[in-house]
Amino acid sequence: MGYFVAVTDSPVGDDLRMERDVLSEMRVEKVAWHDQATLVAAVCDADAIMCMHAPMTSAVLRSLSRCKVITRFGTGLDNIDQKAAEAAGIPVLGVLDYCTQEVANHVLALILAWNRRIIDYHQFVQEKRWNERTQTTGNWGCGPICRLSKQTLGLLGFGRIGRAVAQRAASFGMTVITHD
């Protein structure tokens, strides 16, 4: 196991079974760090780095003598100084479809919770104030429940997540408008 892959932080915490399975010929280890100095010490001899939130600053990148690639668990690369990585000759990669489906599902779950007044109804039941006649007709201050098929959803941004949300909303019969 000649190559060392340092995992600074990951979406699954300390469970690196998948990474170790995929990179079975390499030593894959979670490294501990809490500031820039400890991050430099933890990754300085890594051949590859997998990170999520660790700040890959120019100082950290300059300390890397063997690193051949940095991969981020996620879509954005905000925490990685890309100019410094380019100057060091280290390619930087992200996972383009990271959590796209999960985020789109969550957006639809929130839309459904809002549309079906789940939080309001839960509160009414908890407070023993449930009155089906007034709460389902809109005489309680929030308006009636409306069919999603009669609603228009506006999306600001129409990348991978926006497209996945639009697809789900359309399956409920919603009209979807976008701006990107």
JSON list of C-alpha atoms in Angstrom, two decimals:
[
{"chain": "A", "resi": 1, "resn": "MET", "atom": "CA", "xyz": [0.00, 0.00, 0.00]},
{"chain": "A", "resi": 2, "resn": "GLY", "atom": "CA", "xyz": [2.24, 2.72, -1.29]},
{"chain": "A", "resi": 3, "resn": "TYR", "atom": "CA", "xyz": [-0.21, 5.57, -1.84]},
{"chain": "A", "resi": 4, "resn": "PHE", "atom": "CA", "xyz": [-1.72, 7.49, 1.08]},
{"chain": "A", "resi": 5, "resn": "VAL", "atom": "CA", "xyz": [-5.18, 9.03, 0.70]},
{"chain": "A", "resi": 6, "resn": "ALA", "atom": "CA", "xyz": [-5.99, 11.50, 3.49]},
{"chain": "A", "resi": 7, "resn": "VAL", "atom": "CA", "xyz": [-9.68, 12.01, 4.23]},
{"chain": "A", "resi": 8, "resn": "THR", "atom": "CA", "xyz": [-10.04, 15.27, 6.13]},
{"chain": "A", "resi": 9, "resn": "ASP", "atom": "CA", "xyz": [-13.79, 15.11, 6.61]},
{"chain": "A", "resi": 10, "resn": "SER", "atom": "CA", "xyz": [-16.59, 13.32, 4.87]},
{"chain": "A", "resi": 11, "resn": "PRO", "atom": "CA", "xyz": [-20.38, 13.26, 4.72]},
{"chain": "A", "resi": 12, "resn": "VAL", "atom": "CA", "xyz": [-20.44, 9.88, 6.48]},
{"chain": "A", "resi": 13, "resn": "GLY", "atom": "CA", "xyz": [-18.12, 10.74, 9.35]},
{"chain": "A", "resi": 14, "resn": "ASP", "atom": "CA", "xyz": [-15.60, 8.03, 10.18]},
{"chain": "A", "resi": 15, "resn": "ASP", "atom": "CA", "xyz": [-17.13, 5.28, 8.02]},
{"chain": "A", "resi": 16, "resn": "LEU", "atom": "CA", "xyz": [-14.66, 4.95, 5.16]},
{"chain": "A", "resi": 17, "resn": "ARG", "atom": "CA", "xyz": [-15.65, 1.45, 4.03]},
{"chain": "A", "resi": 18, "resn": "MET", "atom": "CA", "xyz": [-16.73, 2.62, 0.56]},
{"chain": "A", "resi": 19, "resn": "GLU", "atom": "CA", "xyz": [-13.57, 4.66, 0.01]},
{"chain": "A", "resi": 20, "resn": "ARG", "atom": "CA", "xyz": [-11.42, 1.76, 1.21]},
{"chain": "A", "resi": 21, "resn": "ASP", "atom": "CA", "xyz": [-13.28, -0.68, -1.05]},
{"chain": "A", "resi": 22, "resn": "VAL", "atom": "CA", "xyz": [-12.85, 1.52, -4.11]},
{"chain": "A", "resi": 23, "resn": "LEU", "atom": "CA", "xyz": [-9.24, 2.41, -3.29]},
{"chain": "A", "resi": 24, "resn": "SER", "atom": "CA", "xyz": [-8.29, -1.03, -2.00]},
{"chain": "A", "resi": 25, "resn": "GLU", "atom": "CA", "xyz": [-4.70, -0.77, -3.24]},
{"chain": "A", "resi": 26, "resn": "MET", "atom": "CA", "xyz": [-4.14, 2.42, -1.23]},
{"chain": "A", "resi": 27, "resn": "ARG", "atom": "CA", "xyz": [-3.94, 3.38, 2.44]},
{"chain": "A", "resi": 28, "resn": "VAL", "atom": "CA", "xyz": [-7.08, 5.45, 3.12]},
{"chain": "A", "resi": 29, "resn": "GLU", "atom": "CA", "xyz": [-7.15, 7.17, 6.50]},
{"chain": "A", "resi": 30, "resn": "LYS", "atom": "CA", "xyz": [-9.26, 9.78, 8.24]},
{"chain": "A", "resi": 31, "resn": "VAL", "atom": "CA", "xyz": [-6.92, 12.50, 9.49]},
{"chain": "A", "resi": 32, "resn": "ALA", "atom": "CA", "xyz": [-7.56, 14.69, 12.51]},
{"chain": "A", "resi": 33, "resn": "TRP", "atom": "CA", "xyz": [-7.23, 18.45, 12.25]},
{"chain": "A", "resi": 34, "resn": "HIS", "atom": "CA", "xyz": [-8.73, 21.52, 13.90]},
{"chain": "A", "resi": 35, "resn": "ASP", "atom": "CA", "xyz": [-6.86, 24.47, 12.36]},
{"chain": "A", "resi": 36, "resn": "GLN", "atom": "CA", "xyz": [-4.56, 25.23, 9.44]},
{"chain": "A", "resi": 37, "resn": "ALA", "atom": "CA", "xyz": [-1.39, 24.08, 11.25]},
{"chain": "A", "resi": 38, "resn": "THR", "atom": "CA", "xyz": [-2.84, 20.69, 12.19]},
{"chain": "A", "resi": 39, "resn": "LEU", "atom": "CA", "xyz": [-4.33, 20.31, 8.71]},
{"chain": "A", "resi": 40, "resn": "VAL", "atom": "CA", "xyz": [-0.91, 20.90, 7.14]},
{"chain": "A", "resi": 41, "resn": "ALA", "atom": "CA", "xyz": [0.65, 18.31, 9.46]},
{"chain": "A", "resi": 42, "resn": "ALA", "atom": "CA", "xyz": [-2.12, 15.80, 8.72]},
{"chain": "A", "resi": 43, "resn": "VAL", "atom": "CA", "xyz": [-2.00, 16.00, 4.92]},
{"chain": "A", "resi": 44, "resn": "CYS", "atom": "CA", "xyz": [1.58, 17.06, 4.06]},
{"chain": "A", "resi": 45, "resn": "ASP", "atom": "CA", "xyz": [2.62, 13.55, 2.98]},
{"chain": "A", "resi": 46, "resn": "ALA", "atom": "CA", "xyz": [-0.67, 12.58, 1.28]},
{"chain": "A", "resi": 47, "resn": "ASP", "atom": "CA", "xyz": [-0.70, 11.40, -2.31]},
{"chain": "A", "resi": 48, "resn": "ALA", "atom": "CA", "xyz": [-4.38, 12.34, -2.58]},
{"chain": "A", "resi": 49, "resn": "ILE", "atom": "CA", "xyz": [-6.82, 14.27, -0.40]},
{"chain": "A", "resi": 50, "resn": "MET", "atom": "CA", "xyz": [-10.56, 13.75, -0.06]},
{"chain": "A", "resi": 51, "resn": "CYS", "atom": "CA", "xyz": [-12.26, 16.62, 1.74]},
{"chain": "A", "resi": 52, "resn": "MET", "atom": "CA", "xyz": [-15.60, 18.23, 2.34]},
{"chain": "A", "resi": 53, "resn": "HIS", "atom": "CA", "xyz": [-15.16, 21.35, 4.46]},
{"chain": "A", "resi": 54, "resn": "ALA", "atom": "CA", "xyz": [-11.44, 21.42, 5.22]},
{"chain": "A", "resi": 55, "resn": "PRO", "atom": "CA", "xyz": [-9.96, 24.74, 4.06]},
{"chain": "A", "resi": 56, "resn": "MET", "atom": "CA", "xyz": [-7.46, 23.91, 1.34]},
{"chain": "A", "resi": 57, "resn": "THR", "atom": "CA", "xyz": [-5.74, 27.29, 1.48]},
{"chain": "A", "resi": 58, "resn": "SER", "atom": "CA", "xyz": [-2.63, 28.31, -0.43]},
{"chain": "A", "resi": 59, "resn": "ALA", "atom": "CA", "xyz": [-0.55, 27.60, 2.70]},
{"chain": "A", "resi": 60, "resn": "VAL", "atom": "CA", "xyz": [-1.95, 24.07, 2.95]},
{"chain": "A", "resi": 61, "resn": "LEU", "atom": "CA", "xyz": [-1.46, 23.47, -0.77]},
{"chain": "A", "resi": 62, "resn": "ARG", "atom": "CA", "xyz": [2.14, 24.75, -0.70]},
{"chain": "A", "resi": 63, "resn": "SER", "atom": "CA", "xyz": [2.91, 22.18, 2.01]},
{"chain": "A", "resi": 64, "resn": "LEU", "atom": "CA", "xyz": [1.92, 19.26, -0.20]},
{"chain": "A", "resi": 65, "resn": "SER", "atom": "CA", "xyz": [5.00, 17.61, -1.66]},
{"chain": "A", "resi": 66, "resn": "ARG", "atom": "CA", "xyz": [3.41, 14.40, -3.03]},
{"chain": "A", "resi": 67, "resn": "CYS", "atom": "CA", "xyz": [-0.24, 15.24, -3.63]},
{"chain": "A", "resi": 68, "resn": "LYS", "atom": "CA", "xyz": [-1.51, 14.29, -7.08]},
{"chain": "A", "resi": 69, "resn": "VAL", "atom": "CA", "xyz": [-5.22, 15.14, -6.71]},
{"chain": "A", "resi": 70, "resn": "ILE", "atom": "CA", "xyz": [-7.75, 16.72, -4.35]},
{"chain": "A", "resi": 71, "resn": "THR", "atom": "CA", "xyz": [-11.35, 15.55, -4.49]},
{"chain": "A", "resi": 72, "resn": "ARG", "atom": "CA", "xyz": [-14.19, 17.28, -2.69]},
{"chain": "A", "resi": 73, "resn": "PHE", "atom": "CA", "xyz": [-17.27, 15.45, -1.45]},
{"chain": "A", "resi": 74, "resn": "GLY", "atom": "CA", "xyz": [-19.71, 17.91, -3.00]},
{"chain": "A", "resi": 75, "resn": "THR", "atom": "CA", "xyz": [-20.43, 20.09, -6.00]},
{"chain": "A", "resi": 76, "resn": "GLY", "atom": "CA", "xyz": [-18.81, 23.40, -5.12]},
{"chain": "A", "resi": 77, "resn": "LEU", "atom": "CA", "xyz": [-15.11, 23.96, -4.63]},
{"chain": "A", "resi": 78, "resn": "ASP", "atom": "CA", "xyz": [-15.34, 27.07, -2.43]},
{"chain": "A", "resi": 79, "resn": "ASN", "atom": "CA", "xyz": [-13.04, 25.72, 0.29]},
{"chain": "A", "resi": 80, "resn": "ILE", "atom": "CA", "xyz": [-10.19, 24.97, -2.13]},
{"chain": "A", "resi": 81, "resn": "ASP", "atom": "CA", "xyz": [-7.86, 27.70, -3.41]},
{"chain": "A", "resi": 82, "resn": "GLN", "atom": "CA", "xyz": [-8.01, 26.63, -7.03]},
{"chain": "A", "resi": 83, "resn": "LYS", "atom": "CA", "xyz": [-5.35, 29.08, -8.23]},
{"chain": "A", "resi": 84, "resn": "ALA", "atom": "CA", "xyz": [-2.90, 27.77, -5.63]},
{"chain": "A", "resi": 85, "resn": "ALA", "atom": "CA", "xyz": [-3.79, 24.18, -6.59]},
{"chain": "A", "resi": 86, "resn": "GLU", "atom": "CA", "xyz": [-3.21, 24.97, -10.26]},
{"chain": "A", "resi": 87, "resn": "ALA", "atom": "CA", "xyz": [0.13, 26.62, -9.43]},
{"chain": "A", "resi": 88, "resn": "ALA", "atom": "CA", "xyz": [1.10, 23.47, -7.50]},
{"chain": "A", "resi": 89, "resn": "GLY", "atom": "CA", "xyz": [0.00, 21.27, -10.41]},
{"chain": "A", "resi": 90, "resn": "ILE", "atom": "CA", "xyz": [-2.69, 19.55, -8.35]},
{"chain": "A", "resi": 91, "resn": "PRO", "atom": "CA", "xyz": [-5.98, 18.81, -10.14]},
{"chain": "A", "resi": 92, "resn": "VAL", "atom": "CA", "xyz": [-9.12, 19.55, -8.11]},
{"chain": "A", "resi": 93, "resn": "LEU", "atom": "CA", "xyz": [-12.29, 17.53, -8.62]},
{"chain": "A", "resi": 94, "resn": "GLY", "atom": "CA", "xyz": [-15.82, 17.72, -7.25]},
{"chain": "A", "resi": 95, "resn": "VAL", "atom": "CA", "xyz": [-18.69, 15.27, -7.38]},
{"chain": "A", "resi": 96, "resn": "LEU", "atom": "CA", "xyz": [-21.12, 16.91, -9.80]},
{"chain": "A", "resi": 97, "resn": "ASP", "atom": "CA", "xyz": [-24.23, 14.96, -8.80]},
{"chain": "A", "resi": 98, "resn": "TYR", "atom": "CA", "xyz": [-23.50, 14.99, -5.07]},
{"chain": "A", "resi": 99, "resn": "CYS", "atom": "CA", "xyz": [-26.85, 14.95, -3.19]},
{"chain": "A", "resi": 100, "resn": "THR", "atom": "CA", "xyz": [-28.81, 16.28, -6.19]},
{"chain": "A", "resi": 101, "resn": "GLN", "atom": "CA", "xyz": [-31.59, 13.74, -5.74]},
{"chain": "A", "resi": 102, "resn": "GLU", "atom": "CA", "xyz": [-31.62, 14.08, -1.95]},
{"chain": "A", "resi": 103, "resn": "VAL", "atom": "CA", "xyz": [-31.90, 17.89, -2.08]},
{"chain": "A", "resi": 104, "resn": "ALA", "atom": "CA", "xyz": [-34.64, 17.74, -4.73]},
{"chain": "A", "resi": 105, "resn": "ASN", "atom": "CA", "xyz": [-36.57, 15.21, -2.62]},
{"chain": "A", "resi": 106, "resn": "HIS", "atom": "CA", "xyz": [-36.24, 17.44, 0.42]},
{"chain": "A", "resi": 107, "resn": "VAL", "atom": "CA", "xyz": [-37.50, 20.48, -1.51]},
{"chain": "A", "resi": 108, "resn": "LEU", "atom": "CA", "xyz": [-40.57, 18.51, -2.57]},
{"chain": "A", "resi": 109, "resn": "ALA", "atom": "CA", "xyz": [-41.08, 17.26, 0.99]},
{"chain": "A", "resi": 110, "resn": "LEU", "atom": "CA", "xyz": [-41.10, 20.88, 2.20]},
{"chain": "A", "resi": 111, "resn": "ILE", "atom": "CA", "xyz": [-43.50, 21.91, -0.57]},
{"chain": "A", "resi": 112, "resn": "LEU", "atom": "CA", "xyz": [-45.84, 19.06, 0.38]},
{"chain": "A", "resi": 113, "resn": "ALA", "atom": "CA", "xyz": [-45.60, 19.92, 4.09]},
{"chain": "A", "resi": 114, "resn": "TRP", "atom": "CA", "xyz": [-46.44, 23.55, 3.29]},
{"chain": "A", "resi": 115, "resn": "ASN", "atom": "CA", "xyz": [-49.21, 22.70, 0.83]},
{"chain": "A", "resi": 116, "resn": "ARG", "atom": "CA", "xyz": [-50.87, 20.13, 3.10]},
{"chain": "A", "resi": 117, "resn": "ARG", "atom": "CA", "xyz": [-50.42, 22.39, 6.18]},
{"chain": "A", "resi": 118, "resn": "ILE", "atom": "CA", "xyz": [-48.79, 19.52, 8.06]},
{"chain": "A", "resi": 119, "resn": "ILE", "atom": "CA", "xyz": [-47.07, 21.67, 10.68]},
{"chain": "A", "resi": 120, "resn": "ASP", "atom": "CA", "xyz": [-50.18, 23.76, 11.32]},
{"chain": "A", "resi": 121, "resn": "TYR", "atom": "CA", "xyz": [-52.41, 20.69, 11.56]},
{"chain": "A", "resi": 122, "resn": "HIS", "atom": "CA", "xyz": [-49.97, 18.94, 13.85]},
{"chain": "A", "resi": 123, "resn": "GLN", "atom": "CA", "xyz": [-49.96, 21.96, 16.14]},
{"chain": "A", "resi": 124, "resn": "PHE", "atom": "CA", "xyz": [-53.78, 22.10, 16.17]},
{"chain": "A", "resi": 125, "resn": "VAL", "atom": "CA", "xyz": [-54.00, 18.42, 17.09]},
{"chain": "A", "resi": 126, "resn": "GLN", "atom": "CA", "xyz": [-51.34, 18.79, 19.80]},
{"chain": "A", "resi": 127, "resn": "GLU", "atom": "CA", "xyz": [-53.23, 21.75, 21.27]},
{"chain": "A", "resi": 128, "resn": "LYS", "atom": "CA", "xyz": [-56.56, 19.89, 20.96]},
{"chain": "A", "resi": 129, "resn": "ARG", "atom": "CA", "xyz": [-57.87, 22.69, 18.73]},
{"chain": "A", "resi": 130, "resn": "TRP", "atom": "CA", "xyz": [-58.66, 20.59, 15.67]},
{"chain": "A", "resi": 131, "resn": "ASN", "atom": "CA", "xyz": [-61.79, 21.68, 13.80]},
{"chain": "A", "resi": 132, "resn": "GLU", "atom": "CA", "xyz": [-61.99, 20.06, 10.40]},
{"chain": "A", "resi": 133, "resn": "ARG", "atom": "CA", "xyz": [-64.63, 22.42, 9.07]},
{"chain": "A", "resi": 134, "resn": "THR", "atom": "CA", "xyz": [-62.70, 25.64, 9.68]},
{"chain": "A", "resi": 135, "resn": "GLN", "atom": "CA", "xyz": [-59.20, 24.31, 9.16]},
{"chain": "A", "resi": 136, "resn": "THR", "atom": "CA", "xyz": [-59.82, 22.69, 5.78]},
{"chain": "A", "resi": 137, "resn": "THR", "atom": "CA", "xyz": [-61.86, 25.58, 4.37]},
{"chain": "A", "resi": 138, "resn": "GLY", "atom": "CA", "xyz": [-59.35, 28.29, 5.18]},
{"chain": "A", "resi": 139, "resn": "ASN", "atom": "CA", "xyz": [-61.36, 30.16, 7.81]},
{"chain": "A", "resi": 140, "resn": "TRP", "atom": "CA", "xyz": [-58.44, 29.99, 10.23]},
{"chain": "A", "resi": 141, "resn": "GLY", "atom": "CA", "xyz": [-56.12, 32.56, 8.69]},
{"chain": "A", "resi": 142, "resn": "CYS", "atom": "CA", "xyz": [-53.93, 30.47, 6.39]},
{"chain": "A", "resi": 143, "resn": "GLY", "atom": "CA", "xyz": [-56.21, 29.94, 3.42]},
{"chain": "A", "resi": 144, "resn": "PRO", "atom": "CA", "xyz": [-57.62, 26.69, 2.11]},
{"chain": "A", "resi": 145, "resn": "ILE", "atom": "CA", "xyz": [-55.57, 23.75, 0.99]},
{"chain": "A", "resi": 146, "resn": "CYS", "atom": "CA", "xyz": [-55.07, 24.04, -2.76]},
{"chain": "A", "resi": 147, "resn": "ARG", "atom": "CA", "xyz": [-54.31, 21.29, -5.19]},
{"chain": "A", "resi": 148, "resn": "LEU", "atom": "CA", "xyz": [-50.69, 21.26, -6.25]},
{"chain": "A", "resi": 149, "resn": "SER", "atom": "CA", "xyz": [-51.86, 20.81, -9.83]},
{"chain": "A", "resi": 150, "resn": "LYS", "atom": "CA", "xyz": [-53.29, 24.34, -9.62]},
{"chain": "A", "resi": 151, "resn": "GLN", "atom": "CA", "xyz": [-50.03, 25.83, -8.31]},
{"chain": "A", "resi": 152, "resn": "THR", "atom": "CA", "xyz": [-47.09, 27.46, -10.05]},
{"chain": "A", "resi": 153, "resn": "LEU", "atom": "CA", "xyz": [-43.60, 26.84, -8.73]},
{"chain": "A", "resi": 154, "resn": "GLY", "atom": "CA", "xyz": [-40.92, 29.40, -9.48]},
{"chain": "A", "resi": 155, "resn": "LEU", "atom": "CA", "xyz": [-37.33, 28.22, -9.40]},
{"chain": "A", "resi": 156, "resn": "LEU", "atom": "CA", "xyz": [-34.38, 30.60, -9.22]},
{"chain": "A", "resi": 157, "resn": "GLY", "atom": "CA", "xyz": [-31.51, 28.68, -10.71]},
{"chain": "A", "resi": 158, "resn": "PHE", "atom": "CA", "xyz": [-31.97, 25.78, -13.09]},
{"chain": "A", "resi": 159, "resn": "GLY", "atom": "CA", "xyz": [-28.92, 23.60, -12.65]},
{"chain": "A", "resi": 160, "resn": "ARG", "atom": "CA", "xyz": [-28.94, 19.94, -11.69]},
{"chain": "A", "resi": 161, "resn": "ILE", "atom": "CA", "xyz": [-30.95, 20.46, -8.51]},
{"chain": "A", "resi": 162, "resn": "GLY", "atom": "CA", "xyz": [-33.41, 22.89, -10.10]},
{"chain": "A", "resi": 163, "resn": "ARG", "atom": "CA", "xyz": [-34.05, 20.46, -12.95]},
{"chain": "A", "resi": 164, "resn": "ALA", "atom": "CA", "xyz": [-34.59, 17.58, -10.52]},
{"chain": "A", "resi": 165, "resn": "VAL", "atom": "CA", "xyz": [-37.05, 19.70, -8.49]},
{"chain": "A", "resi": 166, "resn": "ALA", "atom": "CA", "xyz": [-38.88, 20.74, -11.68]},
{"chain": "A", "resi": 167, "resn": "GLN", "atom": "CA", "xyz": [-39.24, 17.11, -12.73]},
{"chain": "A", "resi": 168, "resn": "ARG", "atom": "CA", "xyz": [-40.75, 16.18, -9.38]},
{"chain": "A", "resi": 169, "resn": "ALA", "atom": "CA", "xyz": [-43.05, 19.21, -9.30]},
{"chain": "A", "resi": 170, "resn": "ALA", "atom": "CA", "xyz": [-44.27, 18.46, -12.82]},
{"chain": "A", "resi": 171, "resn": "SER", "atom": "CA", "xyz": [-45.20, 14.93, -11.73]},
{"chain": "A", "resi": 172, "resn": "PHE", "atom": "CA", "xyz": [-47.62, 16.59, -9.25]},
{"chain": "A", "resi": 173, "resn": "GLY", "atom": "CA", "xyz": [-49.08, 18.59, -12.13]},
{"chain": "A", "resi": 174, "resn": "MET", "atom": "CA", "xyz": [-47.53, 21.89, -11.07]},
{"chain": "A", "resi": 175, "resn": "THR", "atom": "CA", "xyz": [-46.66, 24.57, -13.58]},
{"chain": "A", "resi": 176, "resn": "VAL", "atom": "CA", "xyz": [-42.95, 25.29, -13.27]},
{"chain": "A", "resi": 177, "resn": "ILE", "atom": "CA", "xyz": [-41.30, 28.56, -14.26]},
{"chain": "A", "resi": 178, "resn": "THR", "atom": "CA", "xyz": [-37.58, 29.13, -13.99]},
{"chain": "A", "resi": 179, "resn": "HIS", "atom": "CA", "xyz": [-34.95, 31.84, -14.06]},
{"chain": "A", "resi": 180, "resn": "ASP", "atom": "CA", "xyz": [-31.27, 31.07, -14.36]}
]
